[in-house]
Amino acid sequence: MQRLASAIVTLWLLATIVFLIVNVLPGDVGRKILGPFAPKEDVAAFNHRLGTDRTVIAQYLTSIRRVFTLDFGDSYQSGQKVTDIILPALFRSGKLALLAFVLTIPISIAAGIFAARRKDKFADRVVVNVGLASSSIPEFVTAAVLLSVFCVNWKLGEVFANPPAGTSVIGQFRYLLTPAMAMVIAYFGYIARMTRAGVIGGLQSDYARTATMKGLSKGTVMRSHILRNALAPTITVISVQVGYLFGGIIGVEKVFNYAGLGSTMLTAVGAKDIPVLQGAVLLVGIIYMMSTLLADLLIAYLNPRVRLEKTR
Amino acid sequence: MSDLGTSAVTGPEAETGGFETEIGGSAPGPVISERKQARRESWRLIRRRPSFIIGSAIVSIWVVCAILGNRITPHHPLDFRAKDSSGLPALHLSPRAAFPFGTDATGRDVLSRVMAGARDVLKIAPMAAILGVLLGVIVGMIMGYLGGWVDLVLSRIVEAFLALPVVLIALLAITTLGRSDWVVVGVVAVLFTPVVARTVRSAVLAERDLDYVTSARLRGETGRFVMFREILPNVSGPIIVELTVRIGYAVFTVATLSFLGAGPPPPSPDWGAQVSEGFRVLGAGIWWTTLFPALAIASLVIAVNLIADSVQSVLDAS
C-alpha cells in the first residue's frame, strides 16, 4: 500500500518533470508549428484547439490529469489521439523487447552462475570482460554491426524488421531475431554480472555450507538455496533494464526500420510533435514503475524474509 | 571539481591550525602527508593495471585525433572531391591503399572522417559528465548532509528522474529547446545529476555522524564549509569513480543522440551521424561507411570503461 502511494507520487513528479521540459521555453506553439507566415487568426484558432492559449497553471493541471487517465491529448501533426498512435507502436516494440528478454534472461543467468562457480579462473574473466565490453557499446552500434554481418553478408536475417502483414508468429521470429540479438548483447553484461556477484556471495554463505553438510546435492543447494537469494538483485536489475530498454530500442528500431515506439518517437521529433513525444516518454516512465513494482512483489515471493518485513 | 578535492586540507587533526591555514593548505602534520601518500599509492596501483594501460592508450589515440583534427588526416574530412586512379569521382569506394576505410556517398575519405570525428564526441561528452558530476555532488551533498524533509523531497525527485531513460528524455528536451552543443551538454548533465546525487548522498551519510564533522559543527562552521571543506575530501573516492563511469555513459549517450539525429548538423564528421548516414546503404553491401565509425564509438566507450573499471577496483578496495 505504501509502495503504491509512493508510485503515485513518482508518477506525479514524472509528469511534472516532463511538463517543465516541454514548457521551459515560453513560446507560441501555434506559431512554431504553422510557421512565421501563417495568418494571426489561424495561429490563434490553432492554439485554442490545442489548449495552448490557456494559462500555464491550467495546462499543467490538464497534463497531470492526462497521466492518470492515460490520455495524452491529440497529435499536433495528424490530430489523431496520441494513445491511438503510441499504443500500437508500443505493442510492436513490446514484441521485440519480449523476445530480447526471453533470450537474455536465461543466457545471462546461466553465464553468471557458470562464472561464479569458476571465480577468478580464466572462464570467469572471459564472462566478466565480455559482459563489461558488450554492455558498454551503444545498442545502435551493435545493431548496425549485426545488420552488416548477419543480414547483409550471411543473409541469415531480414534487413527490414517489419514483417509483412499476416506473417505467422513463427514467421515474425525470423524478422525480429537479429534486432533482438542486438539488445541481448547490450543487456547480457549487467544481468550476468549481477547474478555472478549474488551467486558468489551465496556460495560463501553459512546457509549454503549448512545445506551442503546436510547432504544435499550441489544442484539442489544451487537451485533452492543460493539462487533464491542471489536472484533478488538480479530481478531488480532486470526490472530497471525494462525501462532503460526503451532508450536503447530507439536506435535498434532505426537501424532495422522497425515501426515501434522508437520509430514513432523519431518521426515525432522530426515533426516537432510534442504531445506524441511527451506521451511516449510518460508511457515509458509508467512501464518502468510497473516493472519495478512487479519486481518487488516477485522478490518478496521468492524471499520469505522480505515478505515478513513487509507485513510486520 | 578536482580543485575542491585537492586544495582542501582535511581530517580532524588538520583543523587545529584554524580557518586560515585550512584554506592555504599549509597546515603541517602527519595527516596531510598520509592522505597525499594514500592518494599517490592508489594512483600508482591504478597505473599498473593492464585495463588502465590499454584503456588510456586507446583514449590517447582519439584525443590526439581530436586535437590535431585535419592536420593529421590523410585527406580533408569534408573534401568530397576524392578521385580514383582513373580520375573519376570516387563515391563509395571500397577500402584500398589510397582510402584504407573506403569513401562515403559523396566521395569523402572515411578514415579521415573517423579521425576528425573524435573531436565532436570528445568535446561534448566529458564536458557533460563533468558538469553532471558537479551538479550531482552539490545535490547529493545537500541531501546527505541536511537529511530530513529536504532529503525526502529530493530523493523523490531523483527517483522520478531515474524512471526515465536518459536518451528518451534528452530527445524530448532537445526537440523543445532546439539543438546546440550547449543544449546537449546541459541536458545530458542534468539527466546525470540524479544518479550522481544518489551515490554522493549515500557516501555522505556514512560520513555525516563521524567525529570530525561533529567537531567542525561544534566549532560553529557554516553548513557550506562543513559540506565542501570537511566532508567532500573524504568522499572524493566514490566521486572520482562516478566521474570516470559517467564519462563512459556520456560518450554512449552523446553518440546515440547524434545517431538519432540530435547530433551536429550534416557536414560534420561526427561518428554517430556517420553511422546514421551510412547504415541505409548496408543492404547494398556498402559496409565500410557504417562499420568504421561504429567501431570507433565502440572502441572509445570500451576504453573509457576500462579506465573506469580499474579506477573503481582500486578505489573501492582501499
PDB file of N, CA, C and O in Angstrom, chain A residues 136-198:
ATOM      1  N   SER A 136      28.761  -2.020 -22.686  1.00  0.00           N
ATOM      2  CA  SER A 136      29.123  -0.607 -22.774  1.00  0.00           C
ATOM      3  C   SER A 136      29.007  -0.066 -24.192  1.00  0.00           C
ATOM      4  O   SER A 136      29.116   1.133 -24.396  1.00  0.00           O
ATOM      5  N   ILE A 137      28.779  -0.932 -25.161  1.00  0.00           N
ATOM      6  CA  ILE A 137      28.627  -0.448 -26.541  1.00  0.00           C
ATOM      7  C   ILE A 137      27.175  -0.029 -26.769  1.00  0.00           C
ATOM      8  O   ILE A 137      26.264  -0.763 -26.408  1.00  0.00           O
ATOM      9  N   PRO A 138      26.951   1.154 -27.351  1.00  0.00           N
ATOM     10  CA  PRO A 138      25.573   1.564 -27.613  1.00  0.00           C
ATOM     11  C   PRO A 138      24.843   0.549 -28.485  1.00  0.00           C
ATOM     12  O   PRO A 138      25.449  -0.053 -29.375  1.00  0.00           O
ATOM     13  N   GLU A 139      23.536   0.361 -28.218  1.00  0.00           N
ATOM     14  CA  GLU A 139      22.751  -0.654 -28.921  1.00  0.00           C
ATOM     15  C   GLU A 139      22.765  -0.458 -30.431  1.00  0.00           C
ATOM     16  O   GLU A 139      22.799  -1.420 -31.184  1.00  0.00           O
ATOM     17  N   PHE A 140      22.730   0.809 -30.859  1.00  0.00           N
ATOM     18  CA  PHE A 140      22.638   1.009 -32.308  1.00  0.00           C
ATOM     19  C   PHE A 140      23.918   0.578 -33.010  1.00  0.00           C
ATOM     20  O   PHE A 140      23.890   0.130 -34.161  1.00  0.00           O
ATOM     21  N   VAL A 141      25.056   0.665 -32.297  1.00  0.00           N
ATOM     22  CA  VAL A 141      26.322   0.229 -32.880  1.00  0.00           C
ATOM     23  C   VAL A 141      26.298  -1.283 -33.078  1.00  0.00           C
ATOM     24  O   VAL A 141      26.590  -1.802 -34.164  1.00  0.00           O
ATOM     25  N   THR A 142      25.911  -2.013 -32.024  1.00  0.00           N
ATOM     26  CA  THR A 142      25.791  -3.467 -32.125  1.00  0.00           C
ATOM     27  C   THR A 142      24.815  -3.836 -33.237  1.00  0.00           C
ATOM     28  O   THR A 142      25.072  -4.735 -34.036  1.00  0.00           O
ATOM     29  N   ALA A 143      23.681  -3.122 -33.258  1.00  0.00           N
ATOM     30  CA  ALA A 143      22.656  -3.423 -34.254  1.00  0.00           C
ATOM     31  C   ALA A 143      23.207  -3.234 -35.664  1.00  0.00           C
ATOM     32  O   ALA A 143      22.988  -4.081 -36.539  1.00  0.00           O
ATOM     33  N   ALA A 144      23.956  -2.141 -35.880  1.00  0.00           N
ATOM     34  CA  ALA A 144      24.487  -1.878 -37.220  1.00  0.00           C
ATOM     35  C   ALA A 144      25.506  -2.941 -37.617  1.00  0.00           C
ATOM     36  O   ALA A 144      25.523  -3.400 -38.758  1.00  0.00           O
ATOM     37  N   VAL A 145      26.341  -3.357 -36.660  1.00  0.00           N
ATOM     38  CA  VAL A 145      27.341  -4.378 -36.964  1.00  0.00           C
ATOM     39  C   VAL A 145      26.646  -5.710 -37.263  1.00  0.00           C
ATOM     40  O   VAL A 145      26.963  -6.389 -38.241  1.00  0.00           O
ATOM     41  N   LEU A 146      25.650  -6.080 -36.444  1.00  0.00           N
ATOM     42  CA  LEU A 146      24.925  -7.330 -36.679  1.00  0.00           C
ATOM     43  C   LEU A 146      24.221  -7.297 -38.029  1.00  0.00           C
ATOM     44  O   LEU A 146      24.206  -8.285 -38.763  1.00  0.00           O
ATOM     45  N   LEU A 147      23.643  -6.134 -38.337  1.00  0.00           N
ATOM     46  CA  LEU A 147      22.937  -5.999 -39.612  1.00  0.00           C
ATOM     47  C   LEU A 147      23.898  -6.246 -40.771  1.00  0.00           C
ATOM     48  O   LEU A 147      23.587  -6.978 -41.711  1.00  0.00           O
ATOM     49  N   SER A 148      25.112  -5.648 -40.692  1.00  0.00           N
ATOM     50  CA  SER A 148      26.020  -5.819 -41.826  1.00  0.00           C
ATOM     51  C   SER A 148      26.561  -7.238 -41.898  1.00  0.00           C
ATOM     52  O   SER A 148      26.771  -7.760 -42.983  1.00  0.00           O
ATOM     53  N   VAL A 149      26.767  -7.877 -40.743  1.00  0.00           N
ATOM     54  CA  VAL A 149      27.331  -9.227 -40.784  1.00  0.00           C
ATOM     55  C   VAL A 149      26.253 -10.276 -41.087  1.00  0.00           C
ATOM     56  O   VAL A 149      26.336 -11.014 -42.071  1.00  0.00           O
ATOM     57  N   PHE A 150      25.201 -10.311 -40.255  1.00  0.00           N
ATOM     58  CA  PHE A 150      24.210 -11.389 -40.373  1.00  0.00           C
ATOM     59  C   PHE A 150      23.281 -11.219 -41.561  1.00  0.00           C
ATOM     60  O   PHE A 150      22.996 -12.156 -42.286  1.00  0.00           O
ATOM     61  N   CYS A 151      22.774  -9.987 -41.716  1.00  0.00           N
ATOM     62  CA  CYS A 151      21.705  -9.820 -42.692  1.00  0.00           C
ATOM     63  C   CYS A 151      22.238  -9.518 -44.078  1.00  0.00           C
ATOM     64  O   CYS A 151      21.625  -9.873 -45.068  1.00  0.00           O
ATOM     65  N   VAL A 152      23.373  -8.797 -44.168  1.00  0.00           N
ATOM     66  CA  VAL A 152      23.866  -8.433 -45.488  1.00  0.00           C
ATOM     67  C   VAL A 152      24.859  -9.471 -46.005  1.00  0.00           C
ATOM     68  O   VAL A 152      24.707 -10.002 -47.094  1.00  0.00           O
ATOM     69  N   ASN A 153      25.869  -9.791 -45.192  1.00  0.00           N
ATOM     70  CA  ASN A 153      26.889 -10.721 -45.670  1.00  0.00           C
ATOM     71  C   ASN A 153      26.409 -12.165 -45.684  1.00  0.00           C
ATOM     72  O   ASN A 153      26.623 -12.880 -46.642  1.00  0.00           O
ATOM     73  N   TRP A 154      25.783 -12.604 -44.590  1.00  0.00           N
ATOM     74  CA  TRP A 154      25.413 -14.014 -44.491  1.00  0.00           C
ATOM     75  C   TRP A 154      23.959 -14.271 -44.854  1.00  0.00           C
ATOM     76  O   TRP A 154      23.535 -15.409 -44.935  1.00  0.00           O
ATOM     77  N   LYS A 155      23.206 -13.209 -45.035  1.00  0.00           N
ATOM     78  CA  LYS A 155      21.787 -13.317 -45.416  1.00  0.00           C
ATOM     79  C   LYS A 155      20.981 -14.230 -44.481  1.00  0.00           C
ATOM     80  O   LYS A 155      20.153 -15.023 -44.914  1.00  0.00           O
ATOM     81  N   LEU A 156      21.281 -14.150 -43.185  1.00  0.00           N
ATOM     82  CA  LEU A 156      20.574 -15.007 -42.227  1.00  0.00           C
ATOM     83  C   LEU A 156      19.296 -14.352 -41.711  1.00  0.00           C
ATOM     84  O   LEU A 156      18.402 -15.022 -41.228  1.00  0.00           O
ATOM     85  N   GLY A 157      19.241 -13.041 -41.776  1.00  0.00           N
ATOM     86  CA  GLY A 157      18.061 -12.353 -41.253  1.00  0.00           C
ATOM     87  C   GLY A 157      17.583 -11.345 -42.262  1.00  0.00           C
ATOM     88  O   GLY A 157      18.123 -11.226 -43.369  1.00  0.00           O
ATOM     89  N   GLU A 158      16.558 -10.587 -41.883  1.00  0.00           N
ATOM     90  CA  GLU A 158      15.993  -9.599 -42.785  1.00  0.00           C
ATOM     91  C   GLU A 158      16.576  -8.232 -42.471  1.00  0.00           C
ATOM     92  O   GLU A 158      16.802  -7.878 -41.315  1.00  0.00           O
ATOM     93  N   VAL A 159      16.830  -7.433 -43.517  1.00  0.00           N
ATOM     94  CA  VAL A 159      17.351  -6.078 -43.325  1.00  0.00           C
ATOM     95  C   VAL A 159      16.274  -5.184 -42.713  1.00  0.00           C
ATOM     96  O   VAL A 159      16.553  -4.340 -41.868  1.00  0.00           O
ATOM     97  N   PHE A 160      15.022  -5.389 -43.133  1.00  0.00           N
ATOM     98  CA  PHE A 160      13.923  -4.632 -42.539  1.00  0.00           C
ATOM     99  C   PHE A 160      13.172  -5.541 -41.584  1.00  0.00           C
ATOM    100  O   PHE A 160      12.758  -6.635 -41.970  1.00  0.00           O
ATOM    101  N   ALA A 161      13.020  -5.076 -40.343  1.00  0.00           N
ATOM    102  CA  ALA A 161      12.448  -5.965 -39.343  1.00  0.00           C
ATOM    103  C   ALA A 161      10.924  -6.024 -39.382  1.00  0.00           C
ATOM    104  O   ALA A 161      10.328  -6.817 -38.688  1.00  0.00           O
ATOM    105  N   ASN A 162      10.280  -5.162 -40.202  1.00  0.00           N
ATOM    106  CA  ASN A 162       8.820  -5.187 -40.236  1.00  0.00           C
ATOM    107  C   ASN A 162       8.339  -6.392 -41.016  1.00  0.00           C
ATOM    108  O   ASN A 162       8.542  -6.466 -42.226  1.00  0.00           O
ATOM    109  N   PRO A 163       7.687  -7.357 -40.349  1.00  0.00           N
ATOM    110  CA  PRO A 163       7.181  -8.494 -41.103  1.00  0.00           C
ATOM    111  C   PRO A 163       5.980  -8.042 -41.933  1.00  0.00           C
ATOM    112  O   PRO A 163       5.236  -7.172 -41.491  1.00  0.00           O
ATOM    113  N   PRO A 164       5.783  -8.614 -43.142  1.00  0.00           N
ATOM    114  CA  PRO A 164       4.605  -8.262 -43.924  1.00  0.00           C
ATOM    115  C   PRO A 164       3.349  -8.641 -43.149  1.00  0.00           C
ATOM    116  O   PRO A 164       3.385  -9.564 -42.330  1.00  0.00           O
ATOM    117  N   ALA A 165       2.256  -7.922 -43.423  1.00  0.00           N
ATOM    118  CA  ALA A 165       1.016  -8.192 -42.694  1.00  0.00           C
ATOM    119  C   ALA A 165       0.626  -9.654 -42.861  1.00  0.00           C
ATOM    120  O   ALA A 165       0.787 -10.231 -43.937  1.00  0.00           O
ATOM    121  N   GLY A 166       0.131 -10.239 -41.777  1.00  0.00           N
ATOM    122  CA  GLY A 166      -0.350 -11.611 -41.863  1.00  0.00           C
ATOM    123  C   GLY A 166       0.737 -12.664 -41.691  1.00  0.00           C
ATOM    124  O   GLY A 166       0.486 -13.841 -41.890  1.00  0.00           O
ATOM    125  N   THR A 167       1.962 -12.230 -41.337  1.00  0.00           N
ATOM    126  CA  THR A 167       3.005 -13.216 -41.088  1.00  0.00           C
ATOM    127  C   THR A 167       2.702 -13.943 -39.787  1.00  0.00           C
ATOM    128  O   THR A 167       2.287 -13.317 -38.813  1.00  0.00           O
ATOM    129  N   SER A 168       2.908 -15.260 -39.778  1.00  0.00           N
ATOM    130  CA  SER A 168       2.617 -16.027 -38.565  1.00  0.00           C
ATOM    131  C   SER A 168       3.618 -15.685 -37.468  1.00  0.00           C
ATOM    132  O   SER A 168       4.647 -15.055 -37.722  1.00  0.00           O
ATOM    133  N   VAL A 169       3.305 -16.097 -36.263  1.00  0.00           N
ATOM    134  CA  VAL A 169       4.180 -15.791 -35.122  1.00  0.00           C
ATOM    135  C   VAL A 169       5.575 -16.351 -35.363  1.00  0.00           C
ATOM    136  O   VAL A 169       6.590 -15.691 -35.125  1.00  0.00           O
ATOM    137  N   ILE A 170       5.638 -17.568 -35.875  1.00  0.00           N
ATOM    138  CA  ILE A 170       6.931 -18.190 -36.153  1.00  0.00           C
ATOM    139  C   ILE A 170       7.661 -17.411 -37.252  1.00  0.00           C
ATOM    140  O   ILE A 170       8.870 -17.179 -37.188  1.00  0.00           O
ATOM    141  N   GLY A 171       6.902 -16.976 -38.246  1.00  0.00           N
ATOM    142  CA  GLY A 171       7.489 -16.225 -39.348  1.00  0.00           C
ATOM    143  C   GLY A 171       8.059 -14.902 -38.879  1.00  0.00           C
ATOM    144  O   GLY A 171       9.110 -14.464 -39.335  1.00  0.00           O
ATOM    145  N   GLN A 172       7.363 -14.241 -37.919  1.00  0.00           N
ATOM    146  CA  GLN A 172       7.835 -12.954 -37.400  1.00  0.00           C
ATOM    147  C   GLN A 172       9.161 -13.104 -36.675  1.00  0.00           C
ATOM    148  O   GLN A 172       9.978 -12.202 -36.673  1.00  0.00           O
ATOM    149  N   PHE A 173       9.341 -14.267 -36.090  1.00  0.00           N
ATOM    150  CA  PHE A 173      10.543 -14.553 -35.333  1.00  0.00           C
ATOM    151  C   PHE A 173      11.798 -14.295 -36.168  1.00  0.00           C
ATOM    152  O   PHE A 173      12.753 -13.681 -35.723  1.00  0.00           O
ATOM    153  N   ARG A 174      11.746 -14.721 -37.425  1.00  0.00           N
ATOM    154  CA  ARG A 174      12.892 -14.569 -38.317  1.00  0.00           C
ATOM    155  C   ARG A 174      13.223 -13.083 -38.521  1.00  0.00           C
ATOM    156  O   ARG A 174      14.388 -12.719 -38.634  1.00  0.00           O
ATOM    157  N   TYR A 175      12.195 -12.248 -38.558  1.00  0.00           N
ATOM    158  CA  TYR A 175      12.419 -10.822 -38.765  1.00  0.00           C
ATOM    159  C   TYR A 175      12.968 -10.148 -37.509  1.00  0.00           C
ATOM    160  O   TYR A 175      13.747  -9.228 -37.575  1.00  0.00           O
ATOM    161  N   LEU A 176      12.495 -10.621 -36.362  1.00  0.00           N
ATOM    162  CA  LEU A 176      12.824  -9.912 -35.121  1.00  0.00           C
ATOM    163  C   LEU A 176      14.093 -10.424 -34.462  1.00  0.00           C
ATOM    164  O   LEU A 176      14.618  -9.780 -33.559  1.00  0.00           O
ATOM    165  N   LEU A 177      14.594 -11.571 -34.928  1.00  0.00           N
ATOM    166  CA  LEU A 177      15.702 -12.199 -34.208  1.00  0.00           C
ATOM    167  C   LEU A 177      16.960 -11.320 -34.180  1.00  0.00           C
ATOM    168  O   LEU A 177      17.557 -11.121 -33.119  1.00  0.00           O
ATOM    169  N   THR A 178      17.362 -10.781 -35.340  1.00  0.00           N
ATOM    170  CA  THR A 178      18.606 -10.005 -35.358  1.00  0.00           C
ATOM    171  C   THR A 178      18.509  -8.734 -34.515  1.00  0.00           C
ATOM    172  O   THR A 178      19.408  -8.467 -33.712  1.00  0.00           O
ATOM    173  N   PRO A 179      17.437  -7.921 -34.662  1.00  0.00           N
ATOM    174  CA  PRO A 179      17.349  -6.765 -33.751  1.00  0.00           C
ATOM    175  C   PRO A 179      17.323  -7.176 -32.278  1.00  0.00           C
ATOM    176  O   PRO A 179      17.934  -6.499 -31.435  1.00  0.00           O
ATOM    177  N   ALA A 180      16.643  -8.287 -31.972  1.00  0.00           N
ATOM    178  CA  ALA A 180      16.612  -8.728 -30.581  1.00  0.00           C
ATOM    179  C   ALA A 180      18.006  -9.103 -30.102  1.00  0.00           C
ATOM    180  O   ALA A 180      18.382  -8.827 -28.957  1.00  0.00           O
ATOM    181  N   MET A 181      18.799  -9.702 -31.004  1.00  0.00           N
ATOM    182  CA  MET A 181      20.170 -10.076 -30.640  1.00  0.00           C
ATOM    183  C   MET A 181      20.983  -8.853 -30.208  1.00  0.00           C
ATOM    184  O   MET A 181      21.787  -8.924 -29.270  1.00  0.00           O
ATOM    185  N   ALA A 182      20.765  -7.743 -30.905  1.00  0.00           N
ATOM    186  CA  ALA A 182      21.491  -6.518 -30.543  1.00  0.00           C
ATOM    187  C   ALA A 182      21.184  -6.139 -29.107  1.00  0.00           C
ATOM    188  O   ALA A 182      22.062  -5.695 -28.354  1.00  0.00           O
ATOM    189  N   MET A 183      19.930  -6.329 -28.703  1.00  0.00           N
ATOM    190  CA  MET A 183      19.550  -5.986 -27.331  1.00  0.00           C
ATOM    191  C   MET A 183      20.049  -7.025 -26.336  1.00  0.00           C
ATOM    192  O   MET A 183      20.414  -6.683 -25.217  1.00  0.00           O
ATOM    193  N   VAL A 184      20.065  -8.290 -26.772  1.00  0.00           N
ATOM    194  CA  VAL A 184      20.615  -9.335 -25.896  1.00  0.00           C
ATOM    195  C   VAL A 184      22.058  -8.982 -25.541  1.00  0.00           C
ATOM    196  O   VAL A 184      22.463  -9.040 -24.378  1.00  0.00           O
ATOM    197  N   ILE A 185      22.833  -8.585 -26.557  1.00  0.00           N
ATOM    198  CA  ILE A 185      24.238  -8.257 -26.322  1.00  0.00           C
ATOM    199  C   ILE A 185      24.354  -7.071 -25.359  1.00  0.00           C
ATOM    200  O   ILE A 185      25.204  -7.053 -24.467  1.00  0.00           O
ATOM    201  N   ALA A 186      23.465  -6.099 -25.513  1.00  0.00           N
ATOM    202  CA  ALA A 186      23.542  -4.917 -24.656  1.00  0.00           C
ATOM    203  C   ALA A 186      23.203  -5.224 -23.198  1.00  0.00           C
ATOM    204  O   ALA A 186      23.788  -4.645 -22.287  1.00  0.00           O
ATOM    205  N   TYR A 187      22.242  -6.130 -22.962  1.00  0.00           N
ATOM    206  CA  TYR A 187      21.773  -6.326 -21.590  1.00  0.00           C
ATOM    207  C   TYR A 187      22.379  -7.538 -20.910  1.00  0.00           C
ATOM    208  O   TYR A 187      22.262  -7.694 -19.699  1.00  0.00           O
ATOM    209  N   PHE A 188      23.035  -8.384 -21.711  1.00  0.00           N
ATOM    210  CA  PHE A 188      23.649  -9.593 -21.165  1.00  0.00           C
ATOM    211  C   PHE A 188      24.604  -9.268 -20.004  1.00  0.00           C
ATOM    212  O   PHE A 188      24.534  -9.871 -18.935  1.00  0.00           O
ATOM    213  N   GLY A 189      25.461  -8.280 -20.215  1.00  0.00           N
ATOM    214  CA  GLY A 189      26.526  -7.991 -19.255  1.00  0.00           C
ATOM    215  C   GLY A 189      26.023  -7.666 -17.865  1.00  0.00           C
ATOM    216  O   GLY A 189      26.488  -8.220 -16.867  1.00  0.00           O
ATOM    217  N   TYR A 190      25.044  -6.747 -17.782  1.00  0.00           N
ATOM    218  CA  TYR A 190      24.551  -6.310 -16.471  1.00  0.00           C
ATOM    219  C   TYR A 190      23.983  -7.486 -15.684  1.00  0.00           C
ATOM    220  O   TYR A 190      24.287  -7.686 -14.514  1.00  0.00           O
ATOM    221  N   ILE A 191      23.104  -8.249 -16.370  1.00  0.00           N
ATOM    222  CA  ILE A 191      22.389  -9.305 -15.665  1.00  0.00           C
ATOM    223  C   ILE A 191      23.359 -10.411 -15.257  1.00  0.00           C
ATOM    224  O   ILE A 191      23.314 -10.911 -14.130  1.00  0.00           O
ATOM    225  N   ALA A 192      24.296 -10.748 -16.171  1.00  0.00           N
ATOM    226  CA  ALA A 192      25.258 -11.804 -15.846  1.00  0.00           C
ATOM    227  C   ALA A 192      26.137 -11.394 -14.663  1.00  0.00           C
ATOM    228  O   ALA A 192      26.374 -12.187 -13.754  1.00  0.00           O
ATOM    229  N   ARG A 193      26.582 -10.131 -14.663  1.00  0.00           N
ATOM    230  CA  ARG A 193      27.457  -9.682 -13.576  1.00  0.00           C
ATOM    231  C   ARG A 193      26.722  -9.688 -12.239  1.00  0.00           C
ATOM    232  O   ARG A 193      27.265 -10.040 -11.203  1.00  0.00           O
ATOM    233  N   MET A 194      25.441  -9.266 -12.287  1.00  0.00           N
ATOM    234  CA  MET A 194      24.653  -9.238 -11.051  1.00  0.00           C
ATOM    235  C   MET A 194      24.446 -10.646 -10.510  1.00  0.00           C
ATOM    236  O   MET A 194      24.611 -10.889  -9.311  1.00  0.00           O
ATOM    237  N   THR A 195      24.096 -11.571 -11.402  1.00  0.00           N
ATOM    238  CA  THR A 195      23.896 -12.957 -10.973  1.00  0.00           C
ATOM    239  C   THR A 195      25.189 -13.526 -10.405  1.00  0.00           C
ATOM    240  O   THR A 195      25.198 -14.183  -9.355  1.00  0.00           O
ATOM    241  N   ARG A 196      26.299 -13.250 -11.095  1.00  0.00           N
ATOM    242  CA  ARG A 196      27.598 -13.763 -10.661  1.00  0.00           C
ATOM    243  C   ARG A 196      27.898 -13.292  -9.238  1.00  0.00           C
ATOM    244  O   ARG A 196      28.247 -14.091  -8.374  1.00  0.00           O
ATOM    245  N   ALA A 197      27.714 -11.990  -9.002  1.00  0.00           N
ATOM    246  CA  ALA A 197      28.005 -11.446  -7.673  1.00  0.00           C
ATOM    247  C   ALA A 197      27.123 -12.108  -6.618  1.00  0.00           C
ATOM    248  O   ALA A 197      27.596 -12.492  -5.542  1.00  0.00           O
ATOM    249  N   GLY A 198      25.832 -12.278  -6.945  1.00  0.00           N
ATOM    250  CA  GLY A 198      24.908 -12.880  -5.998  1.00  0.00           C
ATOM    251  C   GLY A 198      25.279 -14.323  -5.683  1.00  0.00           C
ATOM    252  O   GLY A 198      25.261 -14.742  -4.522  1.00  0.00           O
TER     253      GLY A 198
END
